Amino acid sequence: MIRFFSLLSAFALFVASCSGSTPTTAGATLKAPEEVTAQTISQEYVIVSWKNAAPTAEGFYVFRQSNAKPESVLPKEATSYRFDDLEPGTEYRFGVQAFGSGTAMSSVVWLQAVKTLEYPPTPEPEPEEDPNPIEAIEFTWSEVTGMDLPASLKVYKTESTLNGRPLQAWYAVSKTDADIQLRVLFPGLDNKKTIDAAAEADEKCLVLVNGGIFGKFNNGLAVCDGQQTPWARVEDDNWDVDRQYWGPDGKLHTISRGLFGVDAAGKPGVYWSYTPSHGTVYVYDKPIPTVAGGPVQGGGTDTFPCPKASWEPYNAITCGPVLLQGGKCPINDKKTPAGYWETNYELWADDIYGVEVLADRTAVGYREDGSVILLIVDGRISTSQGATTLEMAAIMKGLGCVGALNLDGGGSTGMWVKGGGHLNDLTGGNRAVLTTIGLFSK
């Protein structure tokens, strides 16, 4: 409980006269203390003060709750005592008694009904404002059956319309548990594979989709069973793709990468990552606030752009943009006065980030209960014209996701399912990719 200490209304004064005192011994021989008062300083302690009325007093006893045994013995110079460890909003009796040499002592002056302060009610926290509120998009989904999958892993398809356009999409959903795990595959920089080939090479693969955006190397990082993929560095330009990117403003910016994955216990998460050195990955709930046209930001630290999260990636992949984080959409369709996207924190090109660009899309996310969702949307064909990044965020929200990350799209988009093969349209071929992510049996 957060404790609030206040001196406002703290000095509730309680005074007892000697005539109302209760002696602990018969025949008191010293004059009792006078002007005995209590100050309720806080919720947990009270200060009792008095004036010595007995010139021959050698000290004082103080009592709590009519106890026969004194709580403390004080010297004759004492004029107050602090009673600690009290319960908030509770009535107490406190007493003080003078004593002299031998058996000389006064009666005990008791203060009646001294009540400590109560904790003020803890206000309900104000909900953090959603900077980019979006409405969930929901479709009618039909389960795809007849495949070689465990009962806990389901695949669904929809043939619908999205904002008036034809759409077909698939998603797979399962919890990562004792039987199913999420894994990221990275065959090596010189060994790209199609989704189908990567899946068929692993007998434990159940569902596989394409992963991060790539060229000669992955634009970001992947963590495979606790190991980060090789550090990628562009020697000619002297920059590291795990933590830097050229913006459309011509500057080499420090960036954080959108990241989805599971930790060693299988707990999923969506974060922004920064890699200070190979093998060390910092994850944050907020991105480094990089905006094209703005200043070059510093690198991630223990406290920047916010305190590091305790979650650590075990199987994870970076891409972007982040579609949902903490149930909220961090991207919008607004531009800065200089004409750059104000929420394109990873500085993706317009054909990737573009909140107006229709394309084949792939996304990965998770629900509050820990279920992982892999989604693909067909695009640029007559039966399915694709989706924008904002529409992908709304679709993932409609599937119940609280965290979601956009993956590579276009000709890389694909989903392979055990017993069902490649599900989506293969117009333009079956592109070999650098990384894949999917669900596997253990």
Coordinates of C-alpha atoms in Angstrom, one line a residue:
M1 CA 0.0 0.0 0.0
I2 CA 1.3 3.5 -0.8
R3 CA 1.4 5.4 2.5
F4 CA 0.3 9.0 2.5
F5 CA 1.7 11.1 5.4
S6 CA 0.1 14.5 6.0
L7 CA 0.2 17.1 8.7
L8 CA -3.1 18.5 7.6
S9 CA -5.7 17.8 10.3
A10 CA -3.0 15.9 12.2
F11 CA -3.1 17.6 15.5
A12 CA -6.2 16.2 17.1
L13 CA -5.8 17.3 20.7
F14 CA -6.9 15.1 23.6
V15 CA -6.5 16.4 27.2
A16 CA -7.2 14.5 30.4
S17 CA -7.4 16.2 33.8
C18 CA -5.7 14.6 36.8
S19 CA -9.0 14.1 38.5
G20 CA -9.8 11.5 35.7
S21 CA -6.5 9.6 36.1
T22 CA -6.3 5.9 37.1
P23 CA -3.5 5.0 39.5
T24 CA -1.6 1.7 39.0
T25 CA -0.6 1.7 42.7
A26 CA -2.5 2.7 45.8
G27 CA -1.4 5.8 47.6
A28 CA 0.4 7.8 44.9
T29 CA 3.1 9.8 46.5
L30 CA 4.1 12.1 43.5
K31 CA 2.0 14.6 41.7
A32 CA 0.9 13.3 38.4
P33 CA 2.1 14.8 35.1
E34 CA 0.0 17.7 33.8
E35 CA -1.1 19.0 30.4
V36 CA -0.9 15.6 29.0
T37 CA -1.8 15.7 25.3
A38 CA -1.6 13.5 22.2
Q39 CA -0.7 14.6 18.7
T40 CA -1.9 12.2 15.9
I41 CA 1.0 13.0 13.6
S42 CA 0.4 10.2 11.0
Q43 CA -1.5 7.0 10.3
E44 CA 1.1 5.0 12.3
Y45 CA 2.4 7.0 15.2
V46 CA 1.2 9.3 17.9
I47 CA 3.3 11.7 20.1
V48 CA 2.2 12.0 23.7
S49 CA 3.5 15.1 25.6
W50 CA 3.3 16.2 29.2
K51 CA 4.6 18.7 31.8
N52 CA 6.4 17.4 34.9
A53 CA 4.5 18.5 38.0
A54 CA 6.7 16.6 40.5
P55 CA 10.0 18.3 41.3
T56 CA 11.4 15.1 42.8
A57 CA 10.5 12.9 39.9
E58 CA 13.4 10.8 38.6
G59 CA 11.7 9.7 35.4
F60 CA 8.5 8.6 33.7
Y61 CA 6.7 5.4 32.6
V62 CA 4.6 5.4 29.4
F63 CA 1.8 3.0 28.8
R64 CA -0.2 1.7 25.8
Q65 CA -3.8 0.3 26.0
S66 CA -4.0 0.0 29.8
N67 CA -1.1 -2.4 29.9
A68 CA 0.2 -3.0 33.4
K69 CA 3.8 -3.2 32.1
P70 CA 5.2 0.1 30.9
E71 CA 6.2 0.3 27.2
S72 CA 9.2 2.4 28.0
V73 CA 11.1 4.1 30.9
L74 CA 12.1 7.6 30.2
P75 CA 14.5 10.0 32.1
K76 CA 13.2 12.9 34.1
E77 CA 14.1 15.4 31.4
A78 CA 11.6 13.7 29.0
T79 CA 8.5 15.7 28.0
S80 CA 7.2 13.5 25.2
Y81 CA 7.2 10.0 23.7
R82 CA 6.4 8.6 20.3
F83 CA 4.2 5.6 20.1
D84 CA 5.0 3.7 16.9
D85 CA 3.6 0.8 14.8
L86 CA 0.0 1.8 15.3
E87 CA -3.0 0.7 13.1
P88 CA -4.5 3.5 10.9
G89 CA -7.9 4.7 12.0
T90 CA -7.8 2.9 15.4
E91 CA -8.5 4.2 18.9
Y92 CA -5.8 3.9 21.6
R93 CA -5.4 4.7 25.3
F94 CA -2.0 6.1 26.2
G95 CA -0.8 6.9 29.7
V96 CA 2.1 8.6 31.5
Q97 CA 3.3 8.2 35.1
A98 CA 6.0 9.9 37.1
F99 CA 8.3 7.9 39.4
G100 CA 10.8 8.9 42.1
S101 CA 13.2 7.2 44.4
G102 CA 12.2 4.0 46.1
T103 CA 8.5 3.3 45.6
A104 CA 7.5 6.9 45.0
M105 CA 5.3 7.4 42.0
S106 CA 2.2 9.3 40.8
S107 CA -1.0 8.0 39.4
V108 CA -1.2 7.3 35.7
V109 CA -2.7 9.9 33.5
W110 CA -4.7 8.2 30.8
L111 CA -5.7 9.7 27.5
Q112 CA -9.0 8.3 26.3
A113 CA -9.8 7.4 22.7
V114 CA -6.8 8.8 20.8
K115 CA -7.6 7.8 17.2
T116 CA -4.9 7.6 14.6
L117 CA -5.4 9.1 11.1
E118 CA -6.9 6.9 8.4
Y119 CA -5.3 6.3 5.1
P120 CA -7.2 8.3 2.4
P121 CA -8.9 6.1 -0.1
T122 CA -6.5 5.2 -2.9
P123 CA -7.9 6.8 -6.1
E124 CA -8.5 4.7 -9.1
P125 CA -5.7 5.3 -11.6
E126 CA -6.7 7.4 -14.5
P127 CA -6.6 5.2 -17.6
E128 CA -3.7 6.1 -19.9
E129 CA -5.1 7.8 -22.9
D130 CA -4.9 5.8 -26.1
P131 CA -2.9 8.1 -28.5
N132 CA -4.2 6.4 -31.6
P133 CA -7.6 4.8 -30.9
I134 CA -8.7 2.2 -33.5
E135 CA -11.9 0.2 -33.8
A136 CA -11.5 -3.6 -33.9
I137 CA -12.3 -5.2 -37.3
E138 CA -14.1 -8.5 -36.9
F139 CA -14.8 -11.1 -39.6
T140 CA -16.7 -14.3 -39.8
W141 CA -14.1 -17.0 -39.7
S142 CA -14.5 -20.7 -40.6
E143 CA -12.2 -23.4 -39.2
V144 CA -10.0 -25.1 -41.7
T145 CA -10.2 -28.9 -41.0
G146 CA -8.6 -32.0 -42.4
M147 CA -5.0 -31.1 -41.5
D148 CA -2.5 -33.0 -39.3
L149 CA -2.6 -30.7 -36.2
P150 CA -3.1 -31.3 -32.5
A151 CA -6.5 -30.4 -31.1
S152 CA -5.2 -27.3 -29.3
L153 CA -4.0 -25.7 -32.6
K154 CA -6.7 -24.3 -34.9
V155 CA -6.6 -22.7 -38.3
Y156 CA -9.3 -20.4 -39.6
K157 CA -10.1 -18.7 -42.9
T158 CA -12.3 -15.8 -44.0
E159 CA -13.5 -14.6 -47.4
S160 CA -15.0 -11.3 -46.7
T161 CA -14.7 -7.6 -47.5
L162 CA -12.4 -5.1 -45.8
N163 CA -13.6 -1.5 -46.1
G164 CA -15.5 -2.4 -49.3
R165 CA -12.7 -4.4 -50.8
P166 CA -12.6 -8.2 -51.3
L167 CA -10.4 -10.0 -48.7
Q168 CA -9.2 -13.5 -47.9
A169 CA -7.1 -14.2 -44.9
W170 CA -6.0 -17.1 -42.6
Y171 CA -4.9 -17.2 -39.0
A172 CA -3.6 -20.0 -36.7
V173 CA -4.0 -19.8 -33.0
S174 CA -2.7 -21.9 -30.1
K175 CA -1.2 -21.5 -26.6
T176 CA 2.4 -22.4 -26.2
D177 CA 2.3 -25.1 -23.6
A178 CA 3.7 -28.5 -22.7
D179 CA 3.0 -29.7 -26.2
I180 CA 3.4 -26.7 -28.5
Q181 CA 6.2 -24.2 -28.7
L182 CA 6.9 -21.0 -30.7
R183 CA 10.2 -21.0 -32.6
V184 CA 12.1 -18.7 -34.9
L185 CA 14.1 -20.3 -37.7
F186 CA 17.2 -18.7 -39.3
P187 CA 19.0 -20.9 -41.9
G188 CA 21.9 -18.5 -42.3
L189 CA 22.7 -15.5 -44.4
D190 CA 23.6 -17.5 -47.5
N191 CA 20.9 -20.1 -47.1
K192 CA 17.5 -18.5 -47.6
K193 CA 14.6 -20.9 -47.8
T194 CA 11.0 -20.8 -48.9
I195 CA 8.5 -21.1 -46.1
D196 CA 7.5 -24.5 -47.4
A197 CA 11.1 -25.8 -47.6
A198 CA 11.9 -24.6 -44.1
A199 CA 8.7 -26.2 -42.7
E200 CA 9.2 -29.5 -44.5
A201 CA 12.8 -29.8 -43.3
D202 CA 11.6 -29.8 -39.6
E203 CA 9.3 -32.8 -38.8
K204 CA 8.1 -30.9 -35.7
C205 CA 6.8 -27.9 -37.6
L206 CA 3.0 -27.4 -37.4
V207 CA 2.5 -23.9 -38.8
L208 CA 5.0 -21.6 -40.3
V209 CA 4.9 -18.0 -41.7
N210 CA 7.5 -15.6 -43.1
G211 CA 9.5 -13.5 -40.6
G212 CA 11.4 -10.3 -40.7
I213 CA 12.1 -7.9 -43.5
F214 CA 15.4 -8.7 -45.2
G215 CA 17.7 -7.9 -48.1
K216 CA 21.3 -9.2 -48.0
F217 CA 20.7 -9.6 -44.3
N218 CA 17.8 -9.4 -41.8
N219 CA 16.8 -5.8 -41.0
G220 CA 17.0 -6.3 -37.3
L221 CA 17.6 -9.5 -35.3
A222 CA 16.2 -12.8 -34.5
V223 CA 16.7 -14.9 -31.3
C224 CA 16.6 -18.7 -31.9
D225 CA 16.4 -20.9 -28.8
G226 CA 18.2 -18.2 -26.8
Q227 CA 20.9 -17.3 -29.4
Q228 CA 20.9 -14.1 -31.3
T229 CA 21.5 -14.4 -35.0
P230 CA 24.8 -13.1 -36.3
W231 CA 25.5 -9.4 -36.0
A232 CA 24.8 -7.6 -39.2
R233 CA 27.0 -4.7 -40.1
V234 CA 27.2 -2.6 -43.2
E235 CA 30.9 -1.9 -43.4
D236 CA 30.8 0.5 -46.3
D237 CA 28.4 2.8 -44.4
N238 CA 29.6 1.9 -40.9
W239 CA 26.3 1.1 -39.3
D240 CA 24.7 -1.8 -37.5
V241 CA 21.3 -2.9 -38.7
D242 CA 20.2 -4.1 -35.2
R243 CA 20.3 -0.6 -33.8
Q244 CA 20.5 2.0 -36.6
Y245 CA 18.7 2.9 -39.8
W246 CA 18.9 5.5 -42.5
G247 CA 15.9 7.8 -42.5
P248 CA 14.3 9.5 -45.5
D249 CA 15.8 12.7 -44.2
G250 CA 19.3 11.4 -45.1
K251 CA 20.4 10.9 -41.4
L252 CA 21.6 7.7 -39.9
H253 CA 19.3 7.4 -36.9
T254 CA 19.5 5.3 -33.7
I255 CA 16.3 3.2 -33.6
S256 CA 14.6 0.5 -31.6
R257 CA 13.1 -2.4 -33.4
G258 CA 9.6 -3.8 -32.9
L259 CA 10.0 -7.3 -31.5
F260 CA 7.6 -10.2 -30.9
G261 CA 8.6 -13.5 -29.2
V262 CA 8.4 -15.7 -26.2
D263 CA 10.7 -16.0 -23.2
A264 CA 12.2 -19.3 -21.9
A265 CA 9.0 -20.1 -20.1
G266 CA 6.9 -19.6 -23.3
K267 CA 5.4 -16.2 -22.2
P268 CA 4.7 -14.1 -25.3
G269 CA 5.4 -10.4 -25.5
V270 CA 5.6 -7.4 -27.9
Y271 CA 8.3 -4.8 -27.2
W272 CA 10.8 -2.5 -28.8
S273 CA 14.3 -3.8 -28.7
Y274 CA 17.8 -2.2 -28.8
T275 CA 21.0 -4.2 -29.2
P276 CA 24.0 -2.4 -27.5
S277 CA 26.3 -5.3 -28.4
H278 CA 25.9 -8.6 -30.0
G279 CA 24.3 -11.1 -27.7
T280 CA 22.7 -8.4 -25.5
V281 CA 19.1 -7.3 -26.3
Y282 CA 17.3 -4.7 -24.2
V283 CA 13.5 -4.6 -24.5
Y284 CA 11.2 -1.7 -23.7
D285 CA 7.5 -0.9 -23.5
K286 CA 8.1 2.2 -25.5
P287 CA 10.2 2.9 -28.6
I288 CA 13.2 5.2 -28.8
P289 CA 11.4 8.4 -30.0
T290 CA 13.0 8.5 -33.4
V291 CA 11.2 10.6 -36.0
A292 CA 12.6 11.4 -39.5
G293 CA 13.5 15.1 -39.7
G294 CA 14.2 15.1 -35.9
P295 CA 17.4 14.8 -33.9
V296 CA 19.4 11.6 -33.8
Q297 CA 18.5 9.9 -30.5
G298 CA 20.9 8.3 -28.1
G299 CA 21.1 4.5 -27.7
G300 CA 19.0 2.5 -25.3
T301 CA 20.0 2.3 -21.7
D302 CA 18.6 0.9 -18.4
T303 CA 16.3 3.9 -18.3
F304 CA 16.0 5.2 -21.8
P305 CA 13.5 5.3 -23.6
C306 CA 12.0 3.9 -20.4
P307 CA 13.0 1.4 -17.8
K308 CA 14.0 -1.9 -19.3
A309 CA 11.4 -4.7 -19.1
S310 CA 12.3 -7.8 -17.2
W311 CA 11.1 -10.1 -20.0
E312 CA 13.9 -11.7 -22.0
P313 CA 13.5 -13.1 -25.5
Y314 CA 14.2 -16.8 -26.1
N315 CA 12.6 -17.2 -29.5
A316 CA 11.9 -13.8 -31.0
I317 CA 12.0 -11.7 -34.2
T318 CA 12.2 -8.0 -35.0
C319 CA 10.2 -6.3 -37.7
G320 CA 7.6 -3.5 -37.8
P321 CA 5.8 -1.5 -37.2
V322 CA 4.4 -2.6 -33.9
L323 CA 0.6 -2.9 -34.4
L324 CA -0.5 -3.3 -30.8
Q325 CA 1.3 -2.9 -27.5
G326 CA -0.6 -3.2 -24.2
G327 CA -3.9 -3.3 -26.2
K328 CA -3.2 0.1 -27.9
C329 CA -2.1 0.9 -31.4
P330 CA 1.1 3.0 -31.4
I331 CA 0.9 4.1 -35.0
N332 CA -1.3 6.6 -36.9
D333 CA -1.7 8.2 -40.3
K334 CA -0.5 11.7 -39.3
K335 CA 2.6 13.4 -40.6
T336 CA 5.0 15.9 -39.1
P337 CA 5.2 19.5 -40.6
A338 CA 8.3 18.3 -42.5
G339 CA 6.1 15.6 -44.2
Y340 CA 7.4 12.5 -42.4
W341 CA 5.2 9.9 -40.6
E342 CA 5.2 10.9 -37.0
T343 CA 4.9 7.4 -35.6
N344 CA 7.3 5.6 -38.0
Y345 CA 9.8 5.0 -35.2
E346 CA 11.7 2.3 -37.1
L347 CA 11.9 4.5 -40.2
W348 CA 10.4 1.9 -42.5
A349 CA 10.0 2.8 -46.2
D350 CA 6.5 3.8 -47.2
D351 CA 5.8 0.5 -49.0
I352 CA 6.3 -1.2 -45.6
Y353 CA 5.0 1.3 -43.1
G354 CA 2.6 3.1 -45.3
V355 CA -0.7 3.4 -43.6
E356 CA -2.2 4.0 -47.0
V357 CA -0.5 1.2 -48.9
L358 CA -2.5 -2.0 -49.7
A359 CA -0.4 -5.2 -49.7
D360 CA -0.2 -8.8 -48.8
R361 CA 0.5 -8.7 -45.1
T362 CA 1.7 -11.0 -42.3
A363 CA 1.4 -10.4 -38.6
V364 CA 2.0 -12.2 -35.3
G365 CA 0.5 -11.4 -32.0
Y366 CA -0.9 -12.7 -28.7
R367 CA -4.0 -12.6 -26.6
E368 CA -4.2 -11.9 -22.9
D369 CA -4.4 -15.6 -22.1
G370 CA -1.1 -16.2 -23.8
S371 CA -2.5 -17.6 -27.1
V372 CA -0.3 -16.9 -30.1
I373 CA -1.9 -15.8 -33.4
L374 CA -0.2 -16.0 -36.8
L375 CA -2.2 -14.1 -39.5
I376 CA -1.7 -13.7 -43.2
V377 CA -3.8 -11.5 -45.6
D378 CA -3.6 -12.1 -49.3
G379 CA -3.2 -9.0 -51.5
R380 CA -2.9 -7.6 -55.0
I381 CA -5.2 -10.3 -56.5
S382 CA -8.8 -9.9 -57.6
T383 CA -10.1 -12.0 -54.7
S384 CA -8.1 -10.1 -52.1
Q385 CA -6.7 -6.7 -52.4
G386 CA -4.7 -6.6 -49.2
A387 CA -4.6 -4.4 -46.2
T388 CA -2.9 -1.4 -44.7
T389 CA -0.9 -1.5 -41.5
L390 CA -3.6 0.3 -39.6
E391 CA -6.2 -2.2 -40.9
M392 CA -3.8 -5.1 -39.8
A393 CA -3.8 -3.5 -36.3
A394 CA -7.6 -3.4 -36.3
I395 CA -7.8 -7.0 -37.5
M396 CA -5.4 -8.3 -34.9
K397 CA -7.4 -6.3 -32.3
G398 CA -10.6 -8.0 -33.6
L399 CA -8.9 -11.4 -33.0
G400 CA -8.4 -10.4 -29.4
C401 CA -4.8 -9.6 -29.5
V402 CA -3.3 -7.2 -26.9
G403 CA 0.2 -7.3 -28.6
A404 CA 0.9 -7.6 -32.3
L405 CA 3.8 -7.0 -34.8
N406 CA 3.7 -6.5 -38.5
L407 CA 6.1 -8.9 -40.3
D408 CA 7.4 -8.9 -43.9
G409 CA 4.7 -8.8 -46.5
G410 CA 4.2 -8.6 -50.3
G411 CA 5.8 -11.6 -52.1
S412 CA 7.2 -12.9 -48.8
T413 CA 3.7 -13.4 -47.2
G414 CA 2.9 -17.1 -46.8
M415 CA 1.5 -19.7 -44.4
W416 CA 2.3 -23.4 -44.4
V417 CA 0.3 -25.8 -42.3
K418 CA 1.1 -29.5 -41.6
G419 CA -1.3 -31.6 -43.6
G420 CA -2.5 -28.7 -45.6
G421 CA 0.6 -27.3 -47.3
H422 CA 0.8 -23.7 -48.5
L423 CA -2.5 -22.0 -47.9
N424 CA -2.4 -18.6 -49.6
D425 CA -2.1 -17.4 -53.1
L426 CA 1.3 -18.0 -54.8
T427 CA 1.0 -15.4 -57.6
G428 CA 4.5 -14.2 -58.2
G429 CA 6.1 -17.4 -56.9
N430 CA 7.2 -18.8 -53.6
R431 CA 9.9 -16.4 -52.3
A432 CA 12.8 -17.7 -50.3
V433 CA 13.1 -15.8 -47.0
L434 CA 15.8 -15.3 -44.4
T435 CA 13.7 -15.9 -41.2
T436 CA 10.5 -17.7 -40.4
I437 CA 8.4 -18.0 -37.3
G438 CA 5.8 -20.6 -36.3
L439 CA 4.4 -23.2 -34.0
F440 CA 6.1 -26.5 -33.4
S441 CA 5.4 -29.7 -31.5
K442 CA 7.9 -30.3 -28.6

